[in-house]
């Protein structure tokens, strides 16, 4: 699972934002099931940032967000993210060393058409 959050940060707040994001990444990546975390700054818009964190699963993401120190630092940081698009994504293809692997969707096949709790189960492989 990927957490992808975009931020708009004024230049005057960049150092404080970077320090907070670094601390958040240290806390998150210390949690079981959190694989990696990265903070990036746009090369063509100095006030735009992106935080990308990879987890083993949705369950690992939820567990990683549970400890009090994480909630105390990470949740306020994520509340600053631009809210005009989704932030949680499932992996569909991953690649390394010139080889790509497809992943089976964990979303129910009818997840986009029914209410929470009524979905039929995992979708078929892509």
PDB file of C-alpha atoms in Angstrom:
ATOM      1  CA  UNK A   1       0.000   0.000   0.000  1.00  0.00           C
ATOM      2  CA  UNK A   2       1.217   3.487  -0.801  1.00  0.00           C
ATOM      3  CA  UNK A   3       0.469   6.666   1.089  1.00  0.00           C
ATOM      4  CA  UNK A   4       1.009   9.630  -1.230  1.00  0.00           C
ATOM      5  CA  UNK A   5       0.381  13.099   0.192  1.00  0.00           C
ATOM      6  CA  UNK A   6       1.077  16.368  -1.583  1.00  0.00           C
ATOM      7  CA  UNK A   7       1.733  19.593   0.311  1.00  0.00           C
ATOM      8  CA  UNK A   8       1.897  23.290  -0.462  1.00  0.00           C
ATOM      9  CA  UNK A   9       4.457  24.813   1.900  1.00  0.00           C
ATOM     10  CA  UNK A  10       5.496  28.485   1.816  1.00  0.00           C
ATOM     11  CA  UNK A  11       9.268  28.989   1.555  1.00  0.00           C
ATOM     12  CA  UNK A  12       9.343  30.574   5.017  1.00  0.00           C
ATOM     13  CA  UNK A  13       7.979  27.329   6.520  1.00  0.00           C
ATOM     14  CA  UNK A  14      10.118  24.870   4.488  1.00  0.00           C
ATOM     15  CA  UNK A  15      12.745  24.187   7.186  1.00  0.00           C
ATOM     16  CA  UNK A  16      10.144  23.514   9.891  1.00  0.00           C
ATOM     17  CA  UNK A  17       8.074  21.382   7.503  1.00  0.00           C
ATOM     18  CA  UNK A  18      11.124  19.334   6.502  1.00  0.00           C
ATOM     19  CA  UNK A  19      12.075  18.721  10.142  1.00  0.00           C
ATOM     20  CA  UNK A  20       8.526  17.613  10.994  1.00  0.00           C
ATOM     21  CA  UNK A  21       8.309  15.359   7.950  1.00  0.00           C
ATOM     22  CA  UNK A  22      11.701  13.822   8.758  1.00  0.00           C
ATOM     23  CA  UNK A  23      10.534  13.038  12.298  1.00  0.00           C
ATOM     24  CA  UNK A  24       7.273  11.608  10.935  1.00  0.00           C
ATOM     25  CA  UNK A  25       9.192   9.361   8.531  1.00  0.00           C
ATOM     26  CA  UNK A  26      11.471   8.167  11.328  1.00  0.00           C
ATOM     27  CA  UNK A  27       8.444   7.257  13.439  1.00  0.00           C
ATOM     28  CA  UNK A  28       6.561   5.566  10.604  1.00  0.00           C
ATOM     29  CA  UNK A  29       9.469   3.568   9.216  1.00  0.00           C
ATOM     30  CA  UNK A  30      10.224   2.237  12.713  1.00  0.00           C
ATOM     31  CA  UNK A  31       6.798   0.553  12.709  1.00  0.00           C
ATOM     32  CA  UNK A  32       6.405  -3.100  11.635  1.00  0.00           C
ATOM     33  CA  UNK A  33       5.114  -3.346   8.083  1.00  0.00           C
ATOM     34  CA  UNK A  34       6.358   0.069   6.980  1.00  0.00           C
ATOM     35  CA  UNK A  35       8.842  -0.518   4.156  1.00  0.00           C
ATOM     36  CA  UNK A  36      10.107   2.911   3.125  1.00  0.00           C
ATOM     37  CA  UNK A  37       9.311   6.596   3.296  1.00  0.00           C
ATOM     38  CA  UNK A  38      10.419   9.555   1.215  1.00  0.00           C
ATOM     39  CA  UNK A  39       9.915  13.298   1.163  1.00  0.00           C
ATOM     40  CA  UNK A  40      10.443  15.137  -2.106  1.00  0.00           C
ATOM     41  CA  UNK A  41      10.297  18.739  -3.248  1.00  0.00           C
ATOM     42  CA  UNK A  42       9.045  19.721  -6.705  1.00  0.00           C
ATOM     43  CA  UNK A  43      11.796  20.869  -9.041  1.00  0.00           C
ATOM     44  CA  UNK A  44       9.537  23.338 -10.840  1.00  0.00           C
ATOM     45  CA  UNK A  45       7.522  24.718  -7.898  1.00  0.00           C
ATOM     46  CA  UNK A  46       9.516  25.303  -4.705  1.00  0.00           C
ATOM     47  CA  UNK A  47       6.396  25.382  -2.524  1.00  0.00           C
ATOM     48  CA  UNK A  48       5.191  21.892  -3.562  1.00  0.00           C
ATOM     49  CA  UNK A  49       6.223  18.770  -1.669  1.00  0.00           C
ATOM     50  CA  UNK A  50       5.271  15.089  -1.712  1.00  0.00           C
ATOM     51  CA  UNK A  51       5.465  12.474   1.036  1.00  0.00           C
ATOM     52  CA  UNK A  52       5.430   8.832  -0.106  1.00  0.00           C
ATOM     53  CA  UNK A  53       5.353   5.953   2.364  1.00  0.00           C
ATOM     54  CA  UNK A  54       5.109   2.266   1.437  1.00  0.00           C
ATOM     55  CA  UNK A  55       3.481  -0.304   3.704  1.00  0.00           C
ATOM     56  CA  UNK A  56       3.130  -4.089   3.447  1.00  0.00           C
ATOM     57  CA  UNK A  57      -0.669  -3.810   3.538  1.00  0.00           C
ATOM     58  CA  UNK A  58      -3.605  -1.670   4.582  1.00  0.00           C
ATOM     59  CA  UNK A  59      -3.506  -3.443   7.948  1.00  0.00           C
ATOM     60  CA  UNK A  60       0.185  -2.535   8.357  1.00  0.00           C
ATOM     61  CA  UNK A  61      -0.663   1.089   7.506  1.00  0.00           C
ATOM     62  CA  UNK A  62      -3.424   1.224  10.109  1.00  0.00           C
ATOM     63  CA  UNK A  63      -1.237  -0.397  12.754  1.00  0.00           C
ATOM     64  CA  UNK A  64       1.669   1.936  11.968  1.00  0.00           C
ATOM     65  CA  UNK A  65      -0.626   4.924  12.533  1.00  0.00           C
ATOM     66  CA  UNK A  66      -1.825   3.636  15.923  1.00  0.00           C
ATOM     67  CA  UNK A  67       0.986   4.344  18.443  1.00  0.00           C
ATOM     68  CA  UNK A  68       0.569   7.615  20.322  1.00  0.00           C
ATOM     69  CA  UNK A  69       3.907   9.166  19.220  1.00  0.00           C
ATOM     70  CA  UNK A  70       2.949   8.512  15.583  1.00  0.00           C
ATOM     71  CA  UNK A  71      -0.505  10.036  16.022  1.00  0.00           C
ATOM     72  CA  UNK A  72       1.027  13.016  17.795  1.00  0.00           C
ATOM     73  CA  UNK A  73       3.401  13.856  14.908  1.00  0.00           C
ATOM     74  CA  UNK A  74       2.123  12.186  11.739  1.00  0.00           C
ATOM     75  CA  UNK A  75      -1.592  12.971  11.940  1.00  0.00           C
ATOM     76  CA  UNK A  76      -1.079  16.758  12.243  1.00  0.00           C
ATOM     77  CA  UNK A  77       1.408  16.592   9.358  1.00  0.00           C
ATOM     78  CA  UNK A  78      -1.004  14.666   7.143  1.00  0.00           C
ATOM     79  CA  UNK A  79      -3.788  17.118   7.987  1.00  0.00           C
ATOM     80  CA  UNK A  80      -1.725  19.739   6.106  1.00  0.00           C
ATOM     81  CA  UNK A  81      -1.806  17.674   2.891  1.00  0.00           C
ATOM     82  CA  UNK A  82      -3.702  18.957  -0.125  1.00  0.00           C
ATOM     83  CA  UNK A  83      -7.087  17.277  -0.003  1.00  0.00           C
ATOM     84  CA  UNK A  84      -8.066  17.520  -3.671  1.00  0.00           C
ATOM     85  CA  UNK A  85      -7.154  13.919  -4.511  1.00  0.00           C
ATOM     86  CA  UNK A  86      -6.840  10.481  -2.868  1.00  0.00           C
ATOM     87  CA  UNK A  87      -3.804   9.694  -0.706  1.00  0.00           C
ATOM     88  CA  UNK A  88      -3.953   5.896  -0.220  1.00  0.00           C
ATOM     89  CA  UNK A  89      -3.170   3.643  -3.180  1.00  0.00           C
ATOM     90  CA  UNK A  90      -2.783  -0.095  -3.673  1.00  0.00           C
ATOM     91  CA  UNK A  91       0.143  -1.357  -5.737  1.00  0.00           C
ATOM     92  CA  UNK A  92      -0.813  -2.758  -9.132  1.00  0.00           C
ATOM     93  CA  UNK A  93       2.660  -3.155 -10.670  1.00  0.00           C
ATOM     94  CA  UNK A  94       6.082  -3.015  -9.044  1.00  0.00           C
ATOM     95  CA  UNK A  95       9.418  -3.216 -10.819  1.00  0.00           C
ATOM     96  CA  UNK A  96      13.082  -3.615  -9.927  1.00  0.00           C
ATOM     97  CA  UNK A  97      16.188  -4.618 -11.815  1.00  0.00           C
ATOM     98  CA  UNK A  98      14.405  -4.605 -15.184  1.00  0.00           C
ATOM     99  CA  UNK A  99      11.593  -6.947 -14.123  1.00  0.00           C
ATOM    100  CA  UNK A 100       7.982  -5.935 -13.420  1.00  0.00           C
ATOM    101  CA  UNK A 101       5.433  -7.871 -11.355  1.00  0.00           C
ATOM    102  CA  UNK A 102       1.677  -7.359 -11.316  1.00  0.00           C
ATOM    103  CA  UNK A 103      -0.195  -7.516  -8.003  1.00  0.00           C
ATOM    104  CA  UNK A 104      -3.679  -8.860  -7.398  1.00  0.00           C
ATOM    105  CA  UNK A 105      -6.071  -6.125  -6.326  1.00  0.00           C
ATOM    106  CA  UNK A 106      -7.202  -6.296  -2.721  1.00  0.00           C
ATOM    107  CA  UNK A 107     -10.248  -4.172  -3.502  1.00  0.00           C
ATOM    108  CA  UNK A 108     -13.561  -5.944  -3.895  1.00  0.00           C
ATOM    109  CA  UNK A 109     -14.728  -6.226  -7.466  1.00  0.00           C
ATOM    110  CA  UNK A 110     -17.854  -4.225  -6.648  1.00  0.00           C
ATOM    111  CA  UNK A 111     -16.197  -1.803  -4.177  1.00  0.00           C
ATOM    112  CA  UNK A 112     -17.022   1.213  -6.318  1.00  0.00           C
ATOM    113  CA  UNK A 113     -20.711   0.366  -6.577  1.00  0.00           C
ATOM    114  CA  UNK A 114     -21.755  -0.611  -3.047  1.00  0.00           C
ATOM    115  CA  UNK A 115     -21.666   0.869   0.430  1.00  0.00           C
ATOM    116  CA  UNK A 116     -19.027   0.070   3.029  1.00  0.00           C
ATOM    117  CA  UNK A 117     -19.505  -3.437   4.422  1.00  0.00           C
ATOM    118  CA  UNK A 118     -21.417  -4.745   1.400  1.00  0.00           C
ATOM    119  CA  UNK A 119     -18.520  -5.455  -0.981  1.00  0.00           C
ATOM    120  CA  UNK A 120     -18.257  -9.025  -2.318  1.00  0.00           C
ATOM    121  CA  UNK A 121     -14.552  -9.701  -1.736  1.00  0.00           C
ATOM    122  CA  UNK A 122     -11.245  -9.364  -3.561  1.00  0.00           C
ATOM    123  CA  UNK A 123     -11.309  -8.607  -7.258  1.00  0.00           C
ATOM    124  CA  UNK A 124      -9.920 -11.076  -9.750  1.00  0.00           C
ATOM    125  CA  UNK A 125      -6.274 -10.695 -10.851  1.00  0.00           C
ATOM    126  CA  UNK A 126      -5.603  -7.857 -13.255  1.00  0.00           C
TER     127      UNK A 126
END
